[in-house]
PDB file of N, CA and C in Angstrom:
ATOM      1  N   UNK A   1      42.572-244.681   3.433  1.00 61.00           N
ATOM      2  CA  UNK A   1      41.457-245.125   4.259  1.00 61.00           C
ATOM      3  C   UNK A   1      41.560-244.571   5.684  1.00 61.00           C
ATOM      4  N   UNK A   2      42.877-244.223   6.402  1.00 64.00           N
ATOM      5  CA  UNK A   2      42.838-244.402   7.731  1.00 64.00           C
ATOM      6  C   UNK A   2      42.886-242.653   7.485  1.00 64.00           C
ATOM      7  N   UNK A   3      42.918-242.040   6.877  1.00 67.00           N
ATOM      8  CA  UNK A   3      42.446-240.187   6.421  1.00 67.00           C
ATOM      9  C   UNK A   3      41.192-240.068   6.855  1.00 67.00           C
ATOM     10  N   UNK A   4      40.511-240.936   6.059  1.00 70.00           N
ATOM     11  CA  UNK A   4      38.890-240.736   5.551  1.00 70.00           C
ATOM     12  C   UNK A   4      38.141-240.692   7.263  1.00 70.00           C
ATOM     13  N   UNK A   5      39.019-242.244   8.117  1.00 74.00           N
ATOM     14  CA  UNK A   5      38.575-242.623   9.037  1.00 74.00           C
ATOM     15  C   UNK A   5      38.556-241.152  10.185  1.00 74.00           C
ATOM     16  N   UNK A   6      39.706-240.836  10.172  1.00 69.00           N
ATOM     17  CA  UNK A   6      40.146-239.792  11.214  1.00 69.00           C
ATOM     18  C   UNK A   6      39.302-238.750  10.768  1.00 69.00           C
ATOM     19  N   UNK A   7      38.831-238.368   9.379  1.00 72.00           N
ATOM     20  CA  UNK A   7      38.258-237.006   8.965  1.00 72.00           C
ATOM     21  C   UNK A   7      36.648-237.197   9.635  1.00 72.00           C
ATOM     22  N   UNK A   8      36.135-238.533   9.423  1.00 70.00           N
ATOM     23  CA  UNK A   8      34.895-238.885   9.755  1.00 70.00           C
ATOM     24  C   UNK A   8      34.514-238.511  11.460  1.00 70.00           C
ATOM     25  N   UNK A   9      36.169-239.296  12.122  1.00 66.00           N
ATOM     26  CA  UNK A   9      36.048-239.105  13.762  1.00 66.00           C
ATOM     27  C   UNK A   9      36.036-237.420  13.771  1.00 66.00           C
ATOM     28  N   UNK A  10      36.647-237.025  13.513  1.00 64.00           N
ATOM     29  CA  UNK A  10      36.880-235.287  13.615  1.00 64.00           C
ATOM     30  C   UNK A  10      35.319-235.054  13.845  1.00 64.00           C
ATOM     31  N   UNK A  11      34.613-234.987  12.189  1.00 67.00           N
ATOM     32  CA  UNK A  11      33.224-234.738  11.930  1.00 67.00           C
ATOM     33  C   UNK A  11      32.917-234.735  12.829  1.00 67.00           C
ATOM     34  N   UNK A  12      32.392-236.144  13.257  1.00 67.00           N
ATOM     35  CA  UNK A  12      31.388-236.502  14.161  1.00 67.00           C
ATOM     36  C   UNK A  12      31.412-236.113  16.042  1.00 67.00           C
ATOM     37  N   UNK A  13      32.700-235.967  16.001  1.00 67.00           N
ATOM     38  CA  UNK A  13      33.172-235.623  17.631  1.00 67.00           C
ATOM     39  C   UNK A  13      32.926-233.982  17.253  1.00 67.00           C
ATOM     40  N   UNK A  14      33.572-233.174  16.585  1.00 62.00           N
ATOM     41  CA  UNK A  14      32.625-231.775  16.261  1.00 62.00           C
ATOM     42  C   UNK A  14      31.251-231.496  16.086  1.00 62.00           C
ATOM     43  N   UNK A  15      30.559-232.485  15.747  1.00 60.00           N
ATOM     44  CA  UNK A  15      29.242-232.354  15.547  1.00 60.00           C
ATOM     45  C   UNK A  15      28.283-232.704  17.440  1.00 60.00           C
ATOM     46  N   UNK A  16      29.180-233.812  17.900  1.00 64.00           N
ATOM     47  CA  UNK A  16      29.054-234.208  18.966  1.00 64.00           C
ATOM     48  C   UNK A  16      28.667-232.532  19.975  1.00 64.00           C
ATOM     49  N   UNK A  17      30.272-232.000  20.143  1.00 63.00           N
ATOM     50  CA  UNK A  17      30.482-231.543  20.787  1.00 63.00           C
ATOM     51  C   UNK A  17      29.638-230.018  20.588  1.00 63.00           C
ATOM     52  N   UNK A  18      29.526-229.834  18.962  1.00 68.00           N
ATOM     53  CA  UNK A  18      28.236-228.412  18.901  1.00 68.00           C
ATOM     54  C   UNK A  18      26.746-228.900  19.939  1.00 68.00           C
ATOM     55  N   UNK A  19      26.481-230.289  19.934  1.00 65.00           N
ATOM     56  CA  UNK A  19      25.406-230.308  20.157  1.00 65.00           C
ATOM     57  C   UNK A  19      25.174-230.204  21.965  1.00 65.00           C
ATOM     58  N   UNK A  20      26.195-229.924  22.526  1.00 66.00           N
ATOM     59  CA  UNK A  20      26.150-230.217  23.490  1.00 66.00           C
ATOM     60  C   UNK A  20      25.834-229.082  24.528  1.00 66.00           C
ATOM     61  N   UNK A  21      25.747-228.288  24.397  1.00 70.00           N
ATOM     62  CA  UNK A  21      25.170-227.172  25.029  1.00 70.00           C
ATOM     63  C   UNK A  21      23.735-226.947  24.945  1.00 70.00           C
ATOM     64  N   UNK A  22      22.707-227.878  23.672  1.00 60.00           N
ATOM     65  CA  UNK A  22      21.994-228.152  23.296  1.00 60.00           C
ATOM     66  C   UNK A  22      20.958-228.488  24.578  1.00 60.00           C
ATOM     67  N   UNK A  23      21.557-229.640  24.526  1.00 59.00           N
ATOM     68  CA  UNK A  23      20.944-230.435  25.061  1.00 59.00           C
ATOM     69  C   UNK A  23      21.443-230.401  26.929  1.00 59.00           C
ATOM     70  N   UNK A  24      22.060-229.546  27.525  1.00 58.00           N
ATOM     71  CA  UNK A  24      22.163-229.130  28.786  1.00 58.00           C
ATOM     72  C   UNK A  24      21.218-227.872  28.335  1.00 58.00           C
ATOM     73  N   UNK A  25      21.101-227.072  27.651  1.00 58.00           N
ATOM     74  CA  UNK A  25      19.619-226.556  27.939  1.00 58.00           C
ATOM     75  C   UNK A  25      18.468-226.647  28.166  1.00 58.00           C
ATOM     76  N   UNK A  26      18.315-227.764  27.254  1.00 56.00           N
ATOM     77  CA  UNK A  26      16.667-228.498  26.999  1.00 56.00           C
ATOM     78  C   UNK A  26      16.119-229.048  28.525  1.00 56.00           C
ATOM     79  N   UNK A  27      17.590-230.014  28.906  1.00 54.00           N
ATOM     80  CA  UNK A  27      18.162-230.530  30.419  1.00 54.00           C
ATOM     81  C   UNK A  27      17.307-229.763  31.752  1.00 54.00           C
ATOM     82  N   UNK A  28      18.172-228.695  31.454  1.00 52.00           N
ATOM     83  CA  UNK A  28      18.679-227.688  32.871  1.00 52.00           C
ATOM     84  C   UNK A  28      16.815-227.055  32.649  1.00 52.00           C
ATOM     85  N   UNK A  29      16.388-226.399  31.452  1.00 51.00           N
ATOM     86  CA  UNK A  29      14.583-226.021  31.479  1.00 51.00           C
ATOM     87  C   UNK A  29      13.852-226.744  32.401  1.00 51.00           C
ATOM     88  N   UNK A  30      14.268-228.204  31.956  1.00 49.00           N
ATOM     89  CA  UNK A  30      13.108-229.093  32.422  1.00 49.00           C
ATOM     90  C   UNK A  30      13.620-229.977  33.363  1.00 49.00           C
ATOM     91  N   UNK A  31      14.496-230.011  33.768  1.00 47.00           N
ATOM     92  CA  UNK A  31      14.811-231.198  35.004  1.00 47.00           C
ATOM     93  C   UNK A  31      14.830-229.735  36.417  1.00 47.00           C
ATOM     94  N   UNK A  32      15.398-228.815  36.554  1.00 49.00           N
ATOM     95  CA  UNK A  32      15.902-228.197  37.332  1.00 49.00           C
ATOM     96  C   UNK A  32      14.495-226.958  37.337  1.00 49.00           C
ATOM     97  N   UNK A  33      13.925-226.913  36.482  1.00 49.00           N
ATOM     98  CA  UNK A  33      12.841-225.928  36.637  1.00 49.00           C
ATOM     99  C   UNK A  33      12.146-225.415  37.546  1.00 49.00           C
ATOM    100  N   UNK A  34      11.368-226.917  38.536  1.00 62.00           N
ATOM    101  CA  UNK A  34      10.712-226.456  40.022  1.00 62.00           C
ATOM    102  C   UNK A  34      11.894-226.011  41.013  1.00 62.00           C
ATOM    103  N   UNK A  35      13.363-226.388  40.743  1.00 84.00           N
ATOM    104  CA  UNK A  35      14.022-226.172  41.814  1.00 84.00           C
ATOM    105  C   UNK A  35      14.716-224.710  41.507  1.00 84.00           C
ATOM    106  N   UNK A  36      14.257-223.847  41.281  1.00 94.00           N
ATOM    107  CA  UNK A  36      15.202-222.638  40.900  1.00 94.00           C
ATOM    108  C   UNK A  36      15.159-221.392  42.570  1.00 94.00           C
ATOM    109  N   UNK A  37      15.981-221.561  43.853  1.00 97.00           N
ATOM    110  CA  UNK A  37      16.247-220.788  44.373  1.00 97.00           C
ATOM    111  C   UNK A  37      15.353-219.176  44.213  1.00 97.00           C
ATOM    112  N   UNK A  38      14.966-218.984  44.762  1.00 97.00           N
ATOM    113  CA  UNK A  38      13.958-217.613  44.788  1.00 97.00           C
ATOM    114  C   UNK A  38      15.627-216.764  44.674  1.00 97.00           C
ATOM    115  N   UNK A  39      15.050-214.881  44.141  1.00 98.00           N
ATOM    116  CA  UNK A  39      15.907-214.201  43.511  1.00 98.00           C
ATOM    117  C   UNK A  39      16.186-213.377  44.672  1.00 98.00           C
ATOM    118  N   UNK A  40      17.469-212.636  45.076  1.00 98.00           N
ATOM    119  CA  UNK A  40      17.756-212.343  46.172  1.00 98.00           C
ATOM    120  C   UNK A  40      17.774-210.598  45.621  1.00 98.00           C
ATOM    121  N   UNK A  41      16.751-209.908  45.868  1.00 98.00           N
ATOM    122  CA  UNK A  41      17.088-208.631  45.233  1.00 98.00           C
ATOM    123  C   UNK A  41      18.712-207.723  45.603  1.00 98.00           C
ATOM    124  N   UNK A  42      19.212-208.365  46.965  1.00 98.00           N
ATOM    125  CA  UNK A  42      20.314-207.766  47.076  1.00 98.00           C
ATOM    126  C   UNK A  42      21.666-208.507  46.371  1.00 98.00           C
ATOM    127  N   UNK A  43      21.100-209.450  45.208  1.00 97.00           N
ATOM    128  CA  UNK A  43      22.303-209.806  44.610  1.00 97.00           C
ATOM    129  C   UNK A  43      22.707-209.358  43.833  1.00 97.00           C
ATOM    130  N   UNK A  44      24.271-209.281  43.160  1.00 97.00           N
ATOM    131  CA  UNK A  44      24.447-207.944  42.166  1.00 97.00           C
ATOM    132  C   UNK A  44      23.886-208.009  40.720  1.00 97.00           C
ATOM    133  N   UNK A  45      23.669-209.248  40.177  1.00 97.00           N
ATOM    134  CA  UNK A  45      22.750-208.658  39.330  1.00 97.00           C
ATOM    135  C   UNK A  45      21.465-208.291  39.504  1.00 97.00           C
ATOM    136  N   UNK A  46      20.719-208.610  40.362  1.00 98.00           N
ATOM    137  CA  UNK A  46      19.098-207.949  40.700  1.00 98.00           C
ATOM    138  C   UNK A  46      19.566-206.764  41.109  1.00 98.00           C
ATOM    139  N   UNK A  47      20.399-206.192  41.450  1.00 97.00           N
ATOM    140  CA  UNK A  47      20.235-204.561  41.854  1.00 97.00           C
ATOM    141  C   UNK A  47      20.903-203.842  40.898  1.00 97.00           C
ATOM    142  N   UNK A  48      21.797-204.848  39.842  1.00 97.00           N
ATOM    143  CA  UNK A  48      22.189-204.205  38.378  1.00 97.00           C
ATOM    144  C   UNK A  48      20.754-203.721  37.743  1.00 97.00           C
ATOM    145  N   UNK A  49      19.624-204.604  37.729  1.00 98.00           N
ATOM    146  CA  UNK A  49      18.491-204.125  36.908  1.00 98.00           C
ATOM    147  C   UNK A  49      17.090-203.650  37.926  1.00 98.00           C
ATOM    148  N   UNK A  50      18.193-203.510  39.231  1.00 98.00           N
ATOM    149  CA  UNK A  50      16.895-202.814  40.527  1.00 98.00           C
ATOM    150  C   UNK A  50      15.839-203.638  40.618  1.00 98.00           C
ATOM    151  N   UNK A  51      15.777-204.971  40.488  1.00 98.00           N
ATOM    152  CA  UNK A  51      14.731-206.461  40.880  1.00 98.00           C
ATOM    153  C   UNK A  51      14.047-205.716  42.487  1.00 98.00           C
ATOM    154  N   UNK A  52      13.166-205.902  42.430  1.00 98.00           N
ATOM    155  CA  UNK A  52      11.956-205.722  43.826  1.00 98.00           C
ATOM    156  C   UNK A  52      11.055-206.960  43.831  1.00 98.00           C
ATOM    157  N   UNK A  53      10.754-207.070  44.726  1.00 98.00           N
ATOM    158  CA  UNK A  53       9.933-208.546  45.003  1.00 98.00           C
ATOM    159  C   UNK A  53       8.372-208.064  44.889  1.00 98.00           C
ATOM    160  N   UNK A  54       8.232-206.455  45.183  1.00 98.00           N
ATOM    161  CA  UNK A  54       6.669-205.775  44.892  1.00 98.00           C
ATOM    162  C   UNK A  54       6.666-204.915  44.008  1.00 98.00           C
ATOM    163  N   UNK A  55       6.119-204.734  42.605  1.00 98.00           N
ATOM    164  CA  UNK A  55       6.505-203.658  41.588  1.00 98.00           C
ATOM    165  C   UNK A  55       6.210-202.470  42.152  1.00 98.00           C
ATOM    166  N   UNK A  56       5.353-202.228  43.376  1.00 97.00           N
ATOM    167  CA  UNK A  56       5.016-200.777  43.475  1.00 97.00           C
ATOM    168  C   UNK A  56       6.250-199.831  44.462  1.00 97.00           C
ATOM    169  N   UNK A  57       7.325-201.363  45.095  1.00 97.00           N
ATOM    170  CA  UNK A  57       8.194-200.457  45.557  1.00 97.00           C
ATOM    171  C   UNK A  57       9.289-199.818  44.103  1.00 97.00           C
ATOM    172  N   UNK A  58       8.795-199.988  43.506  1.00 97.00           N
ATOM    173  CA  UNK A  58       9.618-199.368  42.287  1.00 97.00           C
ATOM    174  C   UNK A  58       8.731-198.090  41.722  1.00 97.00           C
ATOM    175  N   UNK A  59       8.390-197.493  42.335  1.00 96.00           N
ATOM    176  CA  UNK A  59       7.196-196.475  41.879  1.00 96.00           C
ATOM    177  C   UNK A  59       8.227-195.165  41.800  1.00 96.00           C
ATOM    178  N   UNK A  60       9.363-195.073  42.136  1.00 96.00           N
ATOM    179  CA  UNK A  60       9.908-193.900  41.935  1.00 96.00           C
ATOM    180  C   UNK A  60      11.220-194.215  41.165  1.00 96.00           C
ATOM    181  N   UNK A  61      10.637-195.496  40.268  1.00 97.00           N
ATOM    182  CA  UNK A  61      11.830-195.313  39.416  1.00 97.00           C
ATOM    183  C   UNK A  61      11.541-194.685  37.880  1.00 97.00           C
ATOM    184  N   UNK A  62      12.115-194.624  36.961  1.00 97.00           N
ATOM    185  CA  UNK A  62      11.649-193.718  35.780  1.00 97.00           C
ATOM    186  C   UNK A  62      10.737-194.467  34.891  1.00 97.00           C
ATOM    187  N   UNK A  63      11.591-195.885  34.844  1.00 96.00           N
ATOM    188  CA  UNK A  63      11.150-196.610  33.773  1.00 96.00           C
ATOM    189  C   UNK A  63      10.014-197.521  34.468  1.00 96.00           C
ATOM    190  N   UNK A  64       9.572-197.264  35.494  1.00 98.00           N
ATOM    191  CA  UNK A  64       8.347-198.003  35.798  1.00 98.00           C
ATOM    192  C   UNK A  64       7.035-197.506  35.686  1.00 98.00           C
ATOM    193  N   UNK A  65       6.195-198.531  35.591  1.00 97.00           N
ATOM    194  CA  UNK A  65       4.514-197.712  34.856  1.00 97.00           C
ATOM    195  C   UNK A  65       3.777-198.335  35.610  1.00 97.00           C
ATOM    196  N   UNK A  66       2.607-198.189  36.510  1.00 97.00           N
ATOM    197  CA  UNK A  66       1.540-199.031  37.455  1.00 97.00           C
ATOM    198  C   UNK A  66       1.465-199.992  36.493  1.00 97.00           C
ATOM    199  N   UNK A  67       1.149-201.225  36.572  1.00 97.00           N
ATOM    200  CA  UNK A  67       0.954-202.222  36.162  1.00 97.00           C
ATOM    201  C   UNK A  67       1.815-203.347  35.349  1.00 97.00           C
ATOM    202  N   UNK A  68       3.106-203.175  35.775  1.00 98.00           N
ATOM    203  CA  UNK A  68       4.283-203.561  35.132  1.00 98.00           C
ATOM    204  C   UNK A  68       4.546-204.437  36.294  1.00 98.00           C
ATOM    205  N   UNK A  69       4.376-205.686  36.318  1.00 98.00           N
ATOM    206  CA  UNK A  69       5.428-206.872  36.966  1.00 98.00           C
ATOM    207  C   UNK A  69       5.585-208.145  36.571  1.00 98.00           C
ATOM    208  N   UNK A  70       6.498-209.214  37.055  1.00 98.00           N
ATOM    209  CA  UNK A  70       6.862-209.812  36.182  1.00 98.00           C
ATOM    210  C   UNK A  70       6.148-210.825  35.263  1.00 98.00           C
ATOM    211  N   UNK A  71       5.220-211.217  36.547  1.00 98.00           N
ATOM    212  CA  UNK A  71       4.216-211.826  35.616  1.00 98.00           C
ATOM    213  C   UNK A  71       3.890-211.569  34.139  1.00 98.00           C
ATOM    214  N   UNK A  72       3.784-210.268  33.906  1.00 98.00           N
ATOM    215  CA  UNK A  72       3.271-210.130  32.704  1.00 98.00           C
ATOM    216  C   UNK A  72       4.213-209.845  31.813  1.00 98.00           C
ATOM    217  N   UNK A  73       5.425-209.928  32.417  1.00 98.00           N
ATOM    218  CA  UNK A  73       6.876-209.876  31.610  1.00 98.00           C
ATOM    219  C   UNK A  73       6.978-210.569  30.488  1.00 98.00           C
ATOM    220  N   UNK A  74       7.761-210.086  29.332  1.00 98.00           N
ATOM    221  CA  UNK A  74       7.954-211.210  28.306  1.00 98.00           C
ATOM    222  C   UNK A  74       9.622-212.468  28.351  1.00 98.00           C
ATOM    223  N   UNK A  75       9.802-212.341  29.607  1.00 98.00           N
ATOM    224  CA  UNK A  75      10.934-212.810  30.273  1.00 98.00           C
ATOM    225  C   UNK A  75      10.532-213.645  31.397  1.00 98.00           C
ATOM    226  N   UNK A  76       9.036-213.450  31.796  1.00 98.00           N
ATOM    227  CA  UNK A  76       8.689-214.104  32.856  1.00 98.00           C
ATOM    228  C   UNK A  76       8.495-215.597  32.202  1.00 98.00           C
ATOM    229  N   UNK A  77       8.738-216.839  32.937  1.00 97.00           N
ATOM    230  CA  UNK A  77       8.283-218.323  32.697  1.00 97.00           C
ATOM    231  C   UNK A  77       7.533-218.429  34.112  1.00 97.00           C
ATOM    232  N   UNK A  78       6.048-218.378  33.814  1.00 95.00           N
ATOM    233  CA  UNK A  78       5.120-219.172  34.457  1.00 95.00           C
ATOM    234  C   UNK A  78       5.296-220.707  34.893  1.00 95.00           C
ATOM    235  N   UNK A  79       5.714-221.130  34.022  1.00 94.00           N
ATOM    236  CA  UNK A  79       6.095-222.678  35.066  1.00 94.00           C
ATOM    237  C   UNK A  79       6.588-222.877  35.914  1.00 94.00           C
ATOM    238  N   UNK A  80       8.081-221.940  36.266  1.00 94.00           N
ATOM    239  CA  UNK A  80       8.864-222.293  37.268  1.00 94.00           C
ATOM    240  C   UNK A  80       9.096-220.700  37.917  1.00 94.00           C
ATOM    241  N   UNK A  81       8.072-219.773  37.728  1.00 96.00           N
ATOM    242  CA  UNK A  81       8.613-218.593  38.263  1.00 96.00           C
ATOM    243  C   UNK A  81       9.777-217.842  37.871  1.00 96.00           C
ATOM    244  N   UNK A  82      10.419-218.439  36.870  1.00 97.00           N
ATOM    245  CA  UNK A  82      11.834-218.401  36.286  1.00 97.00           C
ATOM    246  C   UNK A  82      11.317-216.558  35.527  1.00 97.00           C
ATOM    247  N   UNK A  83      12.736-216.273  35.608  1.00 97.00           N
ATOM    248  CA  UNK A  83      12.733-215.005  34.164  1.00 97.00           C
ATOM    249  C   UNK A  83      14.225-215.303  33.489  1.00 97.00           C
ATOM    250  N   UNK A  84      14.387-215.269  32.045  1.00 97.00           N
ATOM    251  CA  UNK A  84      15.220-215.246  31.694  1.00 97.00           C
ATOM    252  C   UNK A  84      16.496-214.425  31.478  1.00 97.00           C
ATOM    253  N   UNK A  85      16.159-213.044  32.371  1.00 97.00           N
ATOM    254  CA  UNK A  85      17.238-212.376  32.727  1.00 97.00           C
ATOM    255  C   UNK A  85      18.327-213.101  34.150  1.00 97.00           C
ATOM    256  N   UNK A  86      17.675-213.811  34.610  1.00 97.00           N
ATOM    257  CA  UNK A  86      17.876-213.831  35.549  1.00 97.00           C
ATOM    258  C   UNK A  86      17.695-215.875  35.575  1.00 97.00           C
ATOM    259  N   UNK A  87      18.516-216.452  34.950  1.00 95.00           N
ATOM    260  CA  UNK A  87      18.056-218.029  34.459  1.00 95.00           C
ATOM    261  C   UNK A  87      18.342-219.088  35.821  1.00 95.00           C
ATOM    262  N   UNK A  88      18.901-218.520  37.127  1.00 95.00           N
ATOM    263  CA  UNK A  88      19.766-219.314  38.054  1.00 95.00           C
ATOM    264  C   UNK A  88      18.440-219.411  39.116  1.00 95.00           C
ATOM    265  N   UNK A  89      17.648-218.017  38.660  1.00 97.00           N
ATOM    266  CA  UNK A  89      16.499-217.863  40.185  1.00 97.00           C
ATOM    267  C   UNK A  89      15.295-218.189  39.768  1.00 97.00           C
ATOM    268  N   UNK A  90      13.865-217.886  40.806  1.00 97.00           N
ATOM    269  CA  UNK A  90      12.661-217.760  40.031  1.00 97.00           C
ATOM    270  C   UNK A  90      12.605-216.280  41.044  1.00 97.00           C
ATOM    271  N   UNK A  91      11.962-215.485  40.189  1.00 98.00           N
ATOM    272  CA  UNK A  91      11.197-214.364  40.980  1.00 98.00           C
ATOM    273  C   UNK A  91       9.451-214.487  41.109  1.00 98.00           C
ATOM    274  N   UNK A  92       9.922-213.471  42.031  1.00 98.00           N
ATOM    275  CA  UNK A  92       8.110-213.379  42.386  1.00 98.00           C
ATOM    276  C   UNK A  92       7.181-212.546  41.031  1.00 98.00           C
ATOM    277  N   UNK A  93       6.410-213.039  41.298  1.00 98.00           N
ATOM    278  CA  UNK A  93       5.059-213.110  39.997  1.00 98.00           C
ATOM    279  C   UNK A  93       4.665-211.482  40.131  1.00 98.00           C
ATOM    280  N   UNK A  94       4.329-211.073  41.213  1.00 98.00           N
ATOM    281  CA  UNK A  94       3.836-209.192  41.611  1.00 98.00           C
ATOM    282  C   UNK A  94       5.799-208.423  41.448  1.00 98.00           C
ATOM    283  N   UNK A  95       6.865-208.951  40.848  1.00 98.00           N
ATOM    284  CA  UNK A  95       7.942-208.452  41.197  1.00 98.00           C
ATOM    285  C   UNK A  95       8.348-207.050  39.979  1.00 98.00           C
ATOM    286  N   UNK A  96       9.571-206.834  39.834  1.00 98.00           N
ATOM    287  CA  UNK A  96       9.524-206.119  38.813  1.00 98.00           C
ATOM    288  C   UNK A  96      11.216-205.484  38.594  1.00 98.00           C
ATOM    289  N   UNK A  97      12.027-205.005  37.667  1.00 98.00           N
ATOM    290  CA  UNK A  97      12.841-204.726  37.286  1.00 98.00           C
ATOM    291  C   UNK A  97      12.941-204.255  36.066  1.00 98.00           C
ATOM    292  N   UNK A  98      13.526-202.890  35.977  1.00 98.00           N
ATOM    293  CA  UNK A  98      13.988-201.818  35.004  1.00 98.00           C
ATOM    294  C   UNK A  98      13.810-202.741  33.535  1.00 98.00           C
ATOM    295  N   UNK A  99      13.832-203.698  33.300  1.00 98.00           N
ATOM    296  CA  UNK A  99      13.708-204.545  32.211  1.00 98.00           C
ATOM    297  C   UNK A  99      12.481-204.841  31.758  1.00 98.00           C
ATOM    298  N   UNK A 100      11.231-205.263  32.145  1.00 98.00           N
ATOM    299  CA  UNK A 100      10.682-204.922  32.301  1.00 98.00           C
ATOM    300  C   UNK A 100       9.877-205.079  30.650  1.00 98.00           C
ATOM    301  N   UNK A 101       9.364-206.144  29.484  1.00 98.00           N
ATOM    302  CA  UNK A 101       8.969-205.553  28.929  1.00 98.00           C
ATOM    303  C   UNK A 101       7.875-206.481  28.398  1.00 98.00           C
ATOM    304  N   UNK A 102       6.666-205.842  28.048  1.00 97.00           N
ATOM    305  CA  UNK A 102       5.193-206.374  27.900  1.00 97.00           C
ATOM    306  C   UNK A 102       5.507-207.510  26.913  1.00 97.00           C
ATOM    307  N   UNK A 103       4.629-208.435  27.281  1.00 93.00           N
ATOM    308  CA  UNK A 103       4.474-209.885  26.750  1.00 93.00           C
ATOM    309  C   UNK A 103       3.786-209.490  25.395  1.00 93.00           C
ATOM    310  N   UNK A 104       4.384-210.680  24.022  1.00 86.00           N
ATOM    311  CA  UNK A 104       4.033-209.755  22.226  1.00 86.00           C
ATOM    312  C   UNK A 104       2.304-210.427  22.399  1.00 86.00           C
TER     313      UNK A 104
END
């Protein structure tokens, strides 16, 4: 009996503990959403993927095309300005980065 008991606690504290990253996502989307810090293009990942706050200062990069910013990103979140490259900031809506790819 006291097997069965411990195998059950195991279970359930493993099952516990998968779920738990879960639910600090669901969390962190929706509690922290309006508060997401604007994106600092000179931080190292925004200048890992060359982030601009205006897509047209990106006009002399390769992979950019007139009418590419984040807004219309498939990474962009309209609710909170958020992009999911980038999950800590919100960027600007006219912005743009080498990533970059049309909403399906």
């Amino acid at each position: 009996m006291a097997d069965r008991n411990r195998r059950d606690f195991m279970r359930n504290s493993l099952l516990g503990l998968a779920a738990l990253p879960l639910g600090a996502g669901i969390l962190s989307k929706s509690a922290f959403a309006q508060d997401l810090p604007a994106l600092d293009p000179s931080a190292e990942q925004a200048k890992a993927l060359n982030y601009v706050k205006v897509a047209s200062e990106a006009s002399d990069h390769p992979a950019y095309e007139e009418g590419e910013e984040c807004q219309n990103c498939m990474f962009y979140q309209a609710d909170s300005q958020g992009c999911q490259l980038f999950p800590q900031n919100s960027v600007e809506p006219g912005g743009w980065c080498q990533s970059w790819t049309a909403k399906a």
